[in-house]
Short mmCIF file of C-alpha atoms in Angstrom, two decimals:
data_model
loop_
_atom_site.label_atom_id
_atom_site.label_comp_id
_atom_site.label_asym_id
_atom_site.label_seq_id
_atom_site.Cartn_x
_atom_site.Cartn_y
_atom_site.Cartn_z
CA UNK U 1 122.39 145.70 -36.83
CA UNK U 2 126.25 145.14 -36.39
CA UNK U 3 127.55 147.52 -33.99
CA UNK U 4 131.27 145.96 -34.04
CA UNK U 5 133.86 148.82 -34.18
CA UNK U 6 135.77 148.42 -37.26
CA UNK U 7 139.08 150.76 -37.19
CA UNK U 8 139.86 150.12 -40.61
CA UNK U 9 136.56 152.02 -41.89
CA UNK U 10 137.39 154.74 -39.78
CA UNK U 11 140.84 154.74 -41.07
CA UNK U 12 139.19 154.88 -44.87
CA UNK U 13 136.35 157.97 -44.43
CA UNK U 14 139.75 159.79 -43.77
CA UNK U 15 142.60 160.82 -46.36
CA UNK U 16 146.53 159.56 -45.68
CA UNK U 17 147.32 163.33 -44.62
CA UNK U 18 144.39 163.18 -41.69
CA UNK U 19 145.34 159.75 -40.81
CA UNK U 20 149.15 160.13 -40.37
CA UNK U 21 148.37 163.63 -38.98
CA UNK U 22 145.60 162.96 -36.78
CA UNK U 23 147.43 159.85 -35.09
CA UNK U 24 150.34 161.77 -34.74
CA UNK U 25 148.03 164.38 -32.62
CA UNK U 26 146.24 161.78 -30.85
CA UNK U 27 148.87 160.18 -29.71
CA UNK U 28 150.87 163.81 -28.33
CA UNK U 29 147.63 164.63 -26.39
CA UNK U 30 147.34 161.54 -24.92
CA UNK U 31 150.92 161.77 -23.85
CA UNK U 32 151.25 165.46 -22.75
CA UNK U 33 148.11 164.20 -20.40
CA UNK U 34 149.76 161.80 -18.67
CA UNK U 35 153.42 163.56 -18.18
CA UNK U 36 151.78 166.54 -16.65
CA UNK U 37 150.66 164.10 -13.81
CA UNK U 38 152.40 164.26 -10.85
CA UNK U 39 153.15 160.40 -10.45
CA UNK U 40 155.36 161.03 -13.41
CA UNK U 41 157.61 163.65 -11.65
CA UNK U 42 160.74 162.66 -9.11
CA UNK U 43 159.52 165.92 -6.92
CA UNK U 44 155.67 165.05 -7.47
CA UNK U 45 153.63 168.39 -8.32
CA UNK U 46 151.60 169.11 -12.10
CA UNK U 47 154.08 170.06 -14.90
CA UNK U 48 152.38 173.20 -17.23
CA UNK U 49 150.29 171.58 -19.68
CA UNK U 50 152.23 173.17 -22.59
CA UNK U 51 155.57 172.18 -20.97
CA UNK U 52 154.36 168.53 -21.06
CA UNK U 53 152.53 169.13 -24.46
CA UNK U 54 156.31 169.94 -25.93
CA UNK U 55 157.58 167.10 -24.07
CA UNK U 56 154.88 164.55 -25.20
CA UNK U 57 155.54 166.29 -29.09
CA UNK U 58 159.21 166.55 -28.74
CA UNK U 59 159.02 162.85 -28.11
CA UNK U 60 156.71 161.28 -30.38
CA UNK U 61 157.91 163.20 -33.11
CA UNK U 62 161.51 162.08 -32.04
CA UNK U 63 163.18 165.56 -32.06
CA UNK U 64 164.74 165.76 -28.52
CA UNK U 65 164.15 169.54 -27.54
CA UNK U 66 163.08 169.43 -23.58
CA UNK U 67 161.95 172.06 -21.41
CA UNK U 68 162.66 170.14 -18.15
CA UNK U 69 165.60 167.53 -18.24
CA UNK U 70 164.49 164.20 -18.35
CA UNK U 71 167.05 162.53 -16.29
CA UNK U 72 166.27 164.05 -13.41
CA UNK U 73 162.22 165.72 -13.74
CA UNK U 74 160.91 162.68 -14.81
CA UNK U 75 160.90 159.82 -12.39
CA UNK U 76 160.87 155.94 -13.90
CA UNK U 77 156.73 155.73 -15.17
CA UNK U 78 157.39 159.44 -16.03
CA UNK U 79 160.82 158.51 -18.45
CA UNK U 80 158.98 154.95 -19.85
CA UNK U 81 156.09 157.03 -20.69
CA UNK U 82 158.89 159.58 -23.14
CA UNK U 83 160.47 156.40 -24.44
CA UNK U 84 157.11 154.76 -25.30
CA UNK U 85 156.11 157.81 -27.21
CA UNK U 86 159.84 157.54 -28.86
CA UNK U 87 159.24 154.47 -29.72
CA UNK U 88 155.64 154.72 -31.20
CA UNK U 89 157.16 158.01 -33.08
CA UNK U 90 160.02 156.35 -34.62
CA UNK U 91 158.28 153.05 -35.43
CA UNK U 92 155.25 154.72 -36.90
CA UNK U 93 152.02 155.53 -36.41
CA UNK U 94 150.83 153.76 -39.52
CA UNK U 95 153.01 150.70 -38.95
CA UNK U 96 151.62 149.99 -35.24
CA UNK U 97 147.64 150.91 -36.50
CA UNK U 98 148.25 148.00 -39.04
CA UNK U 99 149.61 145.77 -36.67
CA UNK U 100 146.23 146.62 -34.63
CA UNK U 101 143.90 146.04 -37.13
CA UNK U 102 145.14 142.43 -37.62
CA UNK U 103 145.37 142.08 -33.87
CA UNK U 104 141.78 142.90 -33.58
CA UNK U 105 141.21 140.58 -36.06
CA UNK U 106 139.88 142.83 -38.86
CA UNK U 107 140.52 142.58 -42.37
CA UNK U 108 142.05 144.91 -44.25
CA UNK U 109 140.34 145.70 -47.71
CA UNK U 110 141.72 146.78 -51.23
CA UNK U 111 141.20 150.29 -50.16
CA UNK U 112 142.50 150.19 -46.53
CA UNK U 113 145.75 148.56 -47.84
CA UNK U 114 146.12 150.75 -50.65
CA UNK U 115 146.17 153.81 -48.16
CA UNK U 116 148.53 151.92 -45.97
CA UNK U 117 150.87 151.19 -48.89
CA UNK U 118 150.72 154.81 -49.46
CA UNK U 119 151.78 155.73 -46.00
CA UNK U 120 154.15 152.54 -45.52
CA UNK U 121 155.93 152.56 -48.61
CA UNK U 122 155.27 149.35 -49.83
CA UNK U 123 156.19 148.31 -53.16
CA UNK U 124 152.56 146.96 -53.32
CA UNK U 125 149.29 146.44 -51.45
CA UNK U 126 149.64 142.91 -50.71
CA UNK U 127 152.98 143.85 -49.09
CA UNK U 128 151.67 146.14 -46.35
CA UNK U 129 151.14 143.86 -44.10
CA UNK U 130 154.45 141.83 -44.29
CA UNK U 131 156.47 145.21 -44.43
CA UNK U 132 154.54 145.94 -41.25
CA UNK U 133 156.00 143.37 -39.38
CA UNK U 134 159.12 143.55 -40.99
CA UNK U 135 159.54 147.20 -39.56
CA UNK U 136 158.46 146.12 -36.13
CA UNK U 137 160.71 142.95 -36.25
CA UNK U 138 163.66 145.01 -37.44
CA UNK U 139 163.05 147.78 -34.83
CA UNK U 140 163.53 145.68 -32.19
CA UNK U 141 166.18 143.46 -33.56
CA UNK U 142 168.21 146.55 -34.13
CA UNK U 143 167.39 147.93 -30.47
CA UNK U 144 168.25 144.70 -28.73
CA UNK U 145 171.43 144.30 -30.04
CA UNK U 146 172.64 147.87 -29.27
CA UNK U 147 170.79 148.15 -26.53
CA UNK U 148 172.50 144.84 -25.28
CA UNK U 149 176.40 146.19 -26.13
CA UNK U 150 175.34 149.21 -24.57
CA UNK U 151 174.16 147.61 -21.29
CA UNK U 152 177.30 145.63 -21.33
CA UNK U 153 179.36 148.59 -21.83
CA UNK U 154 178.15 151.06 -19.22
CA UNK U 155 177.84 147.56 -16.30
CA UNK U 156 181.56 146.95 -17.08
CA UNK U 157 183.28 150.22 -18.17
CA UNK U 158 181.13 153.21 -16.93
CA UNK U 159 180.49 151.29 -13.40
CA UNK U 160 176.33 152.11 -13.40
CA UNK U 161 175.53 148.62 -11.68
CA UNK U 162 171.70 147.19 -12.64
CA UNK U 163 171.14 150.92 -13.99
CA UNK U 164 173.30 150.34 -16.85
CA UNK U 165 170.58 147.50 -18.59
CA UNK U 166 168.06 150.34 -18.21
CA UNK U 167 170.78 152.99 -19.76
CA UNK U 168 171.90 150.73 -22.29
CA UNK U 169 168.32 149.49 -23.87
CA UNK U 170 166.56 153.28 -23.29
CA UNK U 171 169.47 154.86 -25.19
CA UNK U 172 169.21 152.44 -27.92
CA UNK U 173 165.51 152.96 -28.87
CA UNK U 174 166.12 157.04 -28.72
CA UNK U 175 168.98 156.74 -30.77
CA UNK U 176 167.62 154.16 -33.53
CA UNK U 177 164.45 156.36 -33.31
CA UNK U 178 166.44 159.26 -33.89
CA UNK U 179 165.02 161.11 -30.97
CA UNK U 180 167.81 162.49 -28.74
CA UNK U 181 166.82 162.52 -25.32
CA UNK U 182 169.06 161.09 -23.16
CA UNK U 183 168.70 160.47 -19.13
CA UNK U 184 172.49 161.67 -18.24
CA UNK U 185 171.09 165.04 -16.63
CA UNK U 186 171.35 168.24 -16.55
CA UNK U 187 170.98 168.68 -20.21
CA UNK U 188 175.11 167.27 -20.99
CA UNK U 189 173.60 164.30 -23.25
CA UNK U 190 176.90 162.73 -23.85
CA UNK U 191 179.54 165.45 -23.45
CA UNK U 192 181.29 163.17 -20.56
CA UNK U 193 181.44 160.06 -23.12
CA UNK U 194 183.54 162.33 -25.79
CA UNK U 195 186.40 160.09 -25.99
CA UNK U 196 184.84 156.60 -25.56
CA UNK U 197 184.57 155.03 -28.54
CA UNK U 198 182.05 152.40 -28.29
CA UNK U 199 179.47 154.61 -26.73
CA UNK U 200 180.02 157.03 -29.93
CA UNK U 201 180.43 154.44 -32.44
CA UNK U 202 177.59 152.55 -31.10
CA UNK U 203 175.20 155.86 -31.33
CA UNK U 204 176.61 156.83 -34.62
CA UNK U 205 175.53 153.58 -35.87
CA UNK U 206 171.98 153.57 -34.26
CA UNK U 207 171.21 156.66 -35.61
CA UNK U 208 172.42 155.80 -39.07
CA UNK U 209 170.39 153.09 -39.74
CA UNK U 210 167.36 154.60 -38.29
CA UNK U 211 167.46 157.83 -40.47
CA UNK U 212 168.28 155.58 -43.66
CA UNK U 213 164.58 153.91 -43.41
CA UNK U 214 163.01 151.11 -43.90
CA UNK U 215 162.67 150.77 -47.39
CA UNK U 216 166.72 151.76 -47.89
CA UNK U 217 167.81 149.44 -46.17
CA UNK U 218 165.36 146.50 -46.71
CA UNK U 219 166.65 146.81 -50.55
CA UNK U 220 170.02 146.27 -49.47
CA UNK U 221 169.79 143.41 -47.71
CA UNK U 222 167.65 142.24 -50.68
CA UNK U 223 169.81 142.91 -53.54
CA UNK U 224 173.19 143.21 -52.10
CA UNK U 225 174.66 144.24 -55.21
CA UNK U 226 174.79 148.58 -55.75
CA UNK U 227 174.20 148.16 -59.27
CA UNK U 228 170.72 146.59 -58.68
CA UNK U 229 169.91 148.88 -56.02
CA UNK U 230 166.77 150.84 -56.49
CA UNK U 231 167.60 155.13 -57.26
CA UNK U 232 166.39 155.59 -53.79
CA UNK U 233 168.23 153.68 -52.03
CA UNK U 234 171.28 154.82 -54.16
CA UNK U 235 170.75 158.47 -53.68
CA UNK U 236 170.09 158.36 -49.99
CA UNK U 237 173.24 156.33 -49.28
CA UNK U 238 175.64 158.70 -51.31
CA UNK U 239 173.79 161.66 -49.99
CA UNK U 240 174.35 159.93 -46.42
CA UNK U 241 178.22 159.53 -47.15
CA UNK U 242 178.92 162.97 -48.52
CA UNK U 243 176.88 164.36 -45.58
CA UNK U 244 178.49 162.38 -43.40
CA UNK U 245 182.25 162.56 -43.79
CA UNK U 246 182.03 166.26 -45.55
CA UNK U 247 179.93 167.53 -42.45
CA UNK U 248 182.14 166.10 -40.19
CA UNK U 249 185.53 167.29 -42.20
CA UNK U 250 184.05 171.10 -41.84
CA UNK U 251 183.08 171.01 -38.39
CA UNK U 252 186.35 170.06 -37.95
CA UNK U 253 188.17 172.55 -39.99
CA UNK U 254 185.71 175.16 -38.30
CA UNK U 255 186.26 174.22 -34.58
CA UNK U 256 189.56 173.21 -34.71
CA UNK U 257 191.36 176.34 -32.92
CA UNK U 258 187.83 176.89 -30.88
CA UNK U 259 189.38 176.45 -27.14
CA UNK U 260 185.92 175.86 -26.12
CA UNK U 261 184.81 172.89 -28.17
CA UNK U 262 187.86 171.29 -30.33
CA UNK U 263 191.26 172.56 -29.71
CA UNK U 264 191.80 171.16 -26.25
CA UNK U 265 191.31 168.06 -27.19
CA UNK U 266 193.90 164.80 -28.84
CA UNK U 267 193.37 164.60 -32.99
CA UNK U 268 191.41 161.34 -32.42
CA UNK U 269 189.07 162.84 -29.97
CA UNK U 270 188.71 166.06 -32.32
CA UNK U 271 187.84 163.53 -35.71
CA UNK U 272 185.58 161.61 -33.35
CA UNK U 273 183.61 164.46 -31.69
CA UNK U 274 183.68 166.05 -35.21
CA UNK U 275 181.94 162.66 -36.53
CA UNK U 276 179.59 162.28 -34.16
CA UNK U 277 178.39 165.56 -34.37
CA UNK U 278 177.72 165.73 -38.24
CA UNK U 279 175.87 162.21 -37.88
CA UNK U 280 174.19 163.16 -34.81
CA UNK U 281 172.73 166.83 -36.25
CA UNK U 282 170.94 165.56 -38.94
CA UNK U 283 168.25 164.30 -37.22
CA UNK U 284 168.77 162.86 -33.64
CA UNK U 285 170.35 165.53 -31.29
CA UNK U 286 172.90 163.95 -29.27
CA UNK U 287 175.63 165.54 -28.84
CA UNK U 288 179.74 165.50 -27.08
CA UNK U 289 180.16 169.18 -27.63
CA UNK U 290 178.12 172.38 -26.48
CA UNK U 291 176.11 173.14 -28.87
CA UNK U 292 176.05 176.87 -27.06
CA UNK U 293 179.87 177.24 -27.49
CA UNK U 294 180.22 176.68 -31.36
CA UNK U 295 181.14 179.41 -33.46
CA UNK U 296 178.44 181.02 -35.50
CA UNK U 297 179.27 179.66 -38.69
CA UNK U 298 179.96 176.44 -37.37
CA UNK U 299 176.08 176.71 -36.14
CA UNK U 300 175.17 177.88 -39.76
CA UNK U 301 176.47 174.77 -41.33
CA UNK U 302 174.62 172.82 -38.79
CA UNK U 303 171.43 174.40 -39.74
CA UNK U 304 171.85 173.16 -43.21
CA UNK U 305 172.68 169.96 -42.28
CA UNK U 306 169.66 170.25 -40.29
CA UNK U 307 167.23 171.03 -42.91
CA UNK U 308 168.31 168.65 -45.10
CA UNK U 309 167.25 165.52 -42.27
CA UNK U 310 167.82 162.01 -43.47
CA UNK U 311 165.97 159.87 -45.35
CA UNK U 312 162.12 159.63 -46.51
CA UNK U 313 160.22 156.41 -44.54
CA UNK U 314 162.36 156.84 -41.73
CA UNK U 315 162.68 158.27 -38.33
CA UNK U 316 164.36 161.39 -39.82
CA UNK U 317 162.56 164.90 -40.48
CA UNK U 318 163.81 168.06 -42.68
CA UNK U 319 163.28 168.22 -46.43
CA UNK U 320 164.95 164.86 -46.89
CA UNK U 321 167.82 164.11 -48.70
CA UNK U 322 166.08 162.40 -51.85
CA UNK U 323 164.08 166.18 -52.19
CA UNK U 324 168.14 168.16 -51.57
CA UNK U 325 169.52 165.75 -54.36
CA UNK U 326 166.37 166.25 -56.79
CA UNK U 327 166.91 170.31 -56.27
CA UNK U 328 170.46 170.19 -56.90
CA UNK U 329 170.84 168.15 -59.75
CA UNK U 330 168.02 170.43 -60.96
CA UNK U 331 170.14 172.96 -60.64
CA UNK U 332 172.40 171.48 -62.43
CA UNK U 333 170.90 170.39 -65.72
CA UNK U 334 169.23 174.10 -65.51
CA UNK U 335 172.98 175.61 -65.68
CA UNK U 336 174.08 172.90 -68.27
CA UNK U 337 171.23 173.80 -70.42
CA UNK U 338 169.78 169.84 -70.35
CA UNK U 339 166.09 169.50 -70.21
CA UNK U 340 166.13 166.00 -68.33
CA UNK U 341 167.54 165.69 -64.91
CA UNK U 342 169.59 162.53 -64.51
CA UNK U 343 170.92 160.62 -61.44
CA UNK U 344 172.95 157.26 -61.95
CA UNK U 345 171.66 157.07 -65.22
CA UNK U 346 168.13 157.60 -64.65
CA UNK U 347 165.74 160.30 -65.49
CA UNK U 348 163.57 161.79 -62.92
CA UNK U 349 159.82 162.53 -63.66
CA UNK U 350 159.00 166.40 -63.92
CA UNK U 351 156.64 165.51 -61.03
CA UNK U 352 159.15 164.39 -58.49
CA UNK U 353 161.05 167.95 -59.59
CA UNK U 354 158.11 169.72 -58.97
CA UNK U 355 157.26 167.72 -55.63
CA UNK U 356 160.57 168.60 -54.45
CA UNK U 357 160.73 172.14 -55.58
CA UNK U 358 157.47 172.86 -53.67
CA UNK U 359 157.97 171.38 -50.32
CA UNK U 360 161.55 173.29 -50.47
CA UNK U 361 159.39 176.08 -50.92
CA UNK U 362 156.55 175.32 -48.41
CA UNK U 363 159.05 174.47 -45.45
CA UNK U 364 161.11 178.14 -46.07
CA UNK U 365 157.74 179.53 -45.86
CA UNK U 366 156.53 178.00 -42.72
CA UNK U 367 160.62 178.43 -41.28
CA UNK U 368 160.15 182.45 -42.24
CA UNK U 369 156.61 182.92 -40.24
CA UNK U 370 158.11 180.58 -37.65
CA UNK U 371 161.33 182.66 -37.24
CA UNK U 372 159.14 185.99 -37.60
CA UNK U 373 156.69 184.67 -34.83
CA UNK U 374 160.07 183.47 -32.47
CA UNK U 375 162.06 186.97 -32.91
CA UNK U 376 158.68 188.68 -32.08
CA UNK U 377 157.83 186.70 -29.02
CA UNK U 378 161.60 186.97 -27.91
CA UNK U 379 162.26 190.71 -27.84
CA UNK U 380 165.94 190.07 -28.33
CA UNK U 381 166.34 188.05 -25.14
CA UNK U 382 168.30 185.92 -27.04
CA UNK U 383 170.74 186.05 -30.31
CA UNK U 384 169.80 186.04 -34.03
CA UNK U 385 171.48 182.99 -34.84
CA UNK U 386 171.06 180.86 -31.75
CA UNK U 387 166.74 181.33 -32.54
CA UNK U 388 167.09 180.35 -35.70
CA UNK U 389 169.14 177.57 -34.19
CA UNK U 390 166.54 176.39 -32.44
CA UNK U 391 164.45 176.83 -35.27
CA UNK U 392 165.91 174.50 -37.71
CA UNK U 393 166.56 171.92 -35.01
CA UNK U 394 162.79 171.42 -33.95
CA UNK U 395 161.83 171.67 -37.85
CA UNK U 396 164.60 168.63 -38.96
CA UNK U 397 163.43 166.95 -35.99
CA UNK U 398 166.96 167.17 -34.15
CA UNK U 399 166.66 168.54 -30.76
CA UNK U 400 170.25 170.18 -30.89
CA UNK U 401 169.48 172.47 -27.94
CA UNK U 402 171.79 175.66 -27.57
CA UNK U 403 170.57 176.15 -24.09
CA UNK U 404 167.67 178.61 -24.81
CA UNK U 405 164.67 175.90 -24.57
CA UNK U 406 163.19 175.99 -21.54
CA UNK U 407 163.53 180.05 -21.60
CA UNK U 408 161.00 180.34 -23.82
CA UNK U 409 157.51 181.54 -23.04
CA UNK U 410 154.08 179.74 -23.77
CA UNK U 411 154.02 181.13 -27.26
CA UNK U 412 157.49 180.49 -28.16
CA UNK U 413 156.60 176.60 -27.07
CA UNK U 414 153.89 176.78 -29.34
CA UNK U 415 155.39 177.97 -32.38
CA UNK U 416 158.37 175.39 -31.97
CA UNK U 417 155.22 172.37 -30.93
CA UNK U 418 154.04 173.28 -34.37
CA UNK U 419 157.19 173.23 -36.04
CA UNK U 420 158.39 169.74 -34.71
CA UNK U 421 154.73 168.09 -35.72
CA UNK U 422 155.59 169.34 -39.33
CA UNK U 423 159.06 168.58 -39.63
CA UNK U 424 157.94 165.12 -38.81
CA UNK U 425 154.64 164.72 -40.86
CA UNK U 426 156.37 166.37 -43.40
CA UNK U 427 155.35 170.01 -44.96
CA UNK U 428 153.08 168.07 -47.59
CA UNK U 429 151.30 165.88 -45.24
CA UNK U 430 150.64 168.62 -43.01
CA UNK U 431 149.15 170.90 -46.06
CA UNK U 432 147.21 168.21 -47.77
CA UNK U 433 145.11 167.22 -44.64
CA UNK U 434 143.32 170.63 -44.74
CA UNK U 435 142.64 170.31 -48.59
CA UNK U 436 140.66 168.36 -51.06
CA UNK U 437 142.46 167.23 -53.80
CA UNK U 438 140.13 168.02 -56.71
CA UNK U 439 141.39 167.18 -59.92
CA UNK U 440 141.03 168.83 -63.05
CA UNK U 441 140.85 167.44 -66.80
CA UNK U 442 140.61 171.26 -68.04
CA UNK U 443 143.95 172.20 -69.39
CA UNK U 444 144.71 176.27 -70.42
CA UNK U 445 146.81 177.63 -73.29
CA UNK U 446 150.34 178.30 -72.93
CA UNK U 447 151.82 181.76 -72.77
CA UNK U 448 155.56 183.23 -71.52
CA UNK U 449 156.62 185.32 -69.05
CA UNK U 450 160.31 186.60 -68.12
CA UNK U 451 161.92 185.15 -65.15
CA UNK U 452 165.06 185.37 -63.02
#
């Protein structure tokens, strides 16, 4: 009788929705155990198992929303315990199980990979296991060299001594990861680095090519030509652009006589701040301006910004930009009267449309009973539009605090623990692992109705 433990045949009994979901889980519980320890904390004592539950999910699923400030509750095992779950959230759950299976020395069968490849995004199964390691290599490639010009930066320019190698490499796998938590203290993330351009520059970047993904950018160093670029990889860099520079160009426009965030400040500072922010609020969090001290429809724009995220296979949450383009060139060929929906020449399958049309539709639902659930367990402590702030940030996985986090009761933590493991499974993934997909050959007659 063989009684060897083979994770791979675990892996298979279960679908890709309980795999990616149930990792994700494992791997918050097993955190949120060991950061309500007290050898974790600068001040010793237990931390509320919720609190460190939202801490250990806030992390993994690389959002950045914190109850307790991590630069100064969390002493050194209690911050490399946070970055570790970064790290294993923004690098994958599916990636590193791979990687274990061959380090156990297991095989991976037709099946296994084809699951994998699923999850992955490989363009085949027999590429799972190289784009495994390509991910990992990347990851760290990416991190190291940041990480190093970061180091090099705060030792020589900020003056933090030996603590700026630890600065410079921790900051540079929460920013590639897209996470946003940042050891500066007392919840200012980078509001005293506003005018220092290789600290921004250096973040913007990091965060950029973590929400473009794997398979994105992998195709461009590949091809290296945009005309042979896959759609995907197309879409999601012209999405990134117009995001990018437009987002920043009407945060500007918005907070430009704000005395509080903008107007006090020289024009480069005011582009730069505007920049980083529209980068940053996509997905990671960081941020050189209070949040708290925008104007409300400044805060509005960042909400859509926020539910939009960054890019599929990535470190990035929200509906994705590939689903956003799909719905509005829908849109569009609805109003022009065009059956087909075309991008760069290409049509897109009536199946992608009505992927994208129902996770826009899933993720208002679940944002609705979220907000519903938020404004209920609140009782107006706080205002309209800075819960549904905090809303949209956990859900696109941004961790743009307005100041209101660690206010909230256990409930509140709860409802915003759920949202930030959905916004980064995704709506589908989440859905799917409580149903069977049964499929049907029996097709019914056609008929009608009036709409709109």
């Amino acid at each position: 009788m063989n009684t060897n433990f083979n994770l791979g045949s675990l892996i298979l009994r279960m679908n890709r929705s309980m795999v990616v979901g149930g990792s994700f889980a494992a791997v918050i519980f097993i955190g949120a155990v060991l950061l309500m320890l007290p050898i974790t904390h600068t001040e010793g004592g237990w931390l509320p198992f919720v609190d460190a539950l939202f801490t250990a999910t806030s992390a993994t699923c690389v959002v950045g929303l914190v109850v307790v400030d991590t630069g100064t509750y969390f002493n050194l095992l209690g911050q490399l315990v946070i970055i570790l779950l970064i790290q294993i959230g923004g690098v994958g759950v599916m990636t590193l199980t791979t990687m274990i299976i061959l380090g156990m020395g297991q095989k991976m069968g037709l099946k296994e990979k084809l699951l994998m490849n699923e999850a992955l995004g490989a363009d085949g199964p027999a590429g799972v296991i190289g784009l495994a390691r390509q991910i990992i290599g990347y990851t760290l490639c990416i991190e190291l060299l940041f990480g190093t010009i970061l180091a090099l930066h705060f030792y020589f320019n900020v003056g933090m001594g030996l603590q700026s190698i630890y600065y410079g490499y921790w900051h540079s796998i929460s920013a590639f990861c897209n996470a946003g938590f940042d050891l500066m203290g007392n919840f200012n993330s980078f509001t005293a680095f506003r005018g220092d351009y290789v600290i921004n520059i250096c973040i913007i970047l990091l965060i950029t090519l973590g929400g473009l993904g794997f398979m994105v950018e992998g195709d461009i160093i590949k091809k290296r030509c945009w005309r042979k670029l896959r759609l995907q990889s197309k879409v999601v860099l012209t999405s990134y652009f117009i995001l990018s520079i437009g987002g920043a160009f009407v945060i500007w426009l918005f907070e430009y006589t704000n005395p509080d965030t903008l107007a006090n400040l020289p024009e480069g500072e005011k582009f730069l701040a505007s920049l980083f922010q529209s980068v940053t609020v996509r997905t990671a969090g960081f941020n050189t301006i209070d949040a708290s001290l925008l104007n409300e429809d400044t805060l509005l724009f960042l909400m859509l910004l926020m539910f939009i995220g960054g890019a599929p296979a990535s470190t990035a949450g929200g509906i994705k930009v590939t689903t956003f383009a799909v719905i509005i060139m829908a849109c569009i060929a609805l109003l022009r009267g065009k059956k087909d929906v075309v991008m760069f020449r290409r049509r897109i399958s009536e199946e992608i449309i009505h992927k994208s049309l129902g996770i826009f539709v899933l993720c208002l639902l679940w944002l609705g009973l979220a907000f519903f659930l938020l404004l209920s367990f609140d009782k107006g402590e706080n205002h309209f539009h800075l819960v549904m702030c905090e809303l949209f940030s956990a859900f696109g996985t941004v961790g743009l605090g307005v100041n209101i986090t660690p206010q909230w009761d256990v409930f509140s933590k709860l409802v915003l623990i759920m949202t930030m493991f959905i916004g980064r499974i995704g709506i589908l993934t989440f859905v799917m692992a409580f149903l069977e997909k049964k499929p049907s050959s029996l097709k019914y007659p056609y008929e009608d109705m009036v709409i709109g």
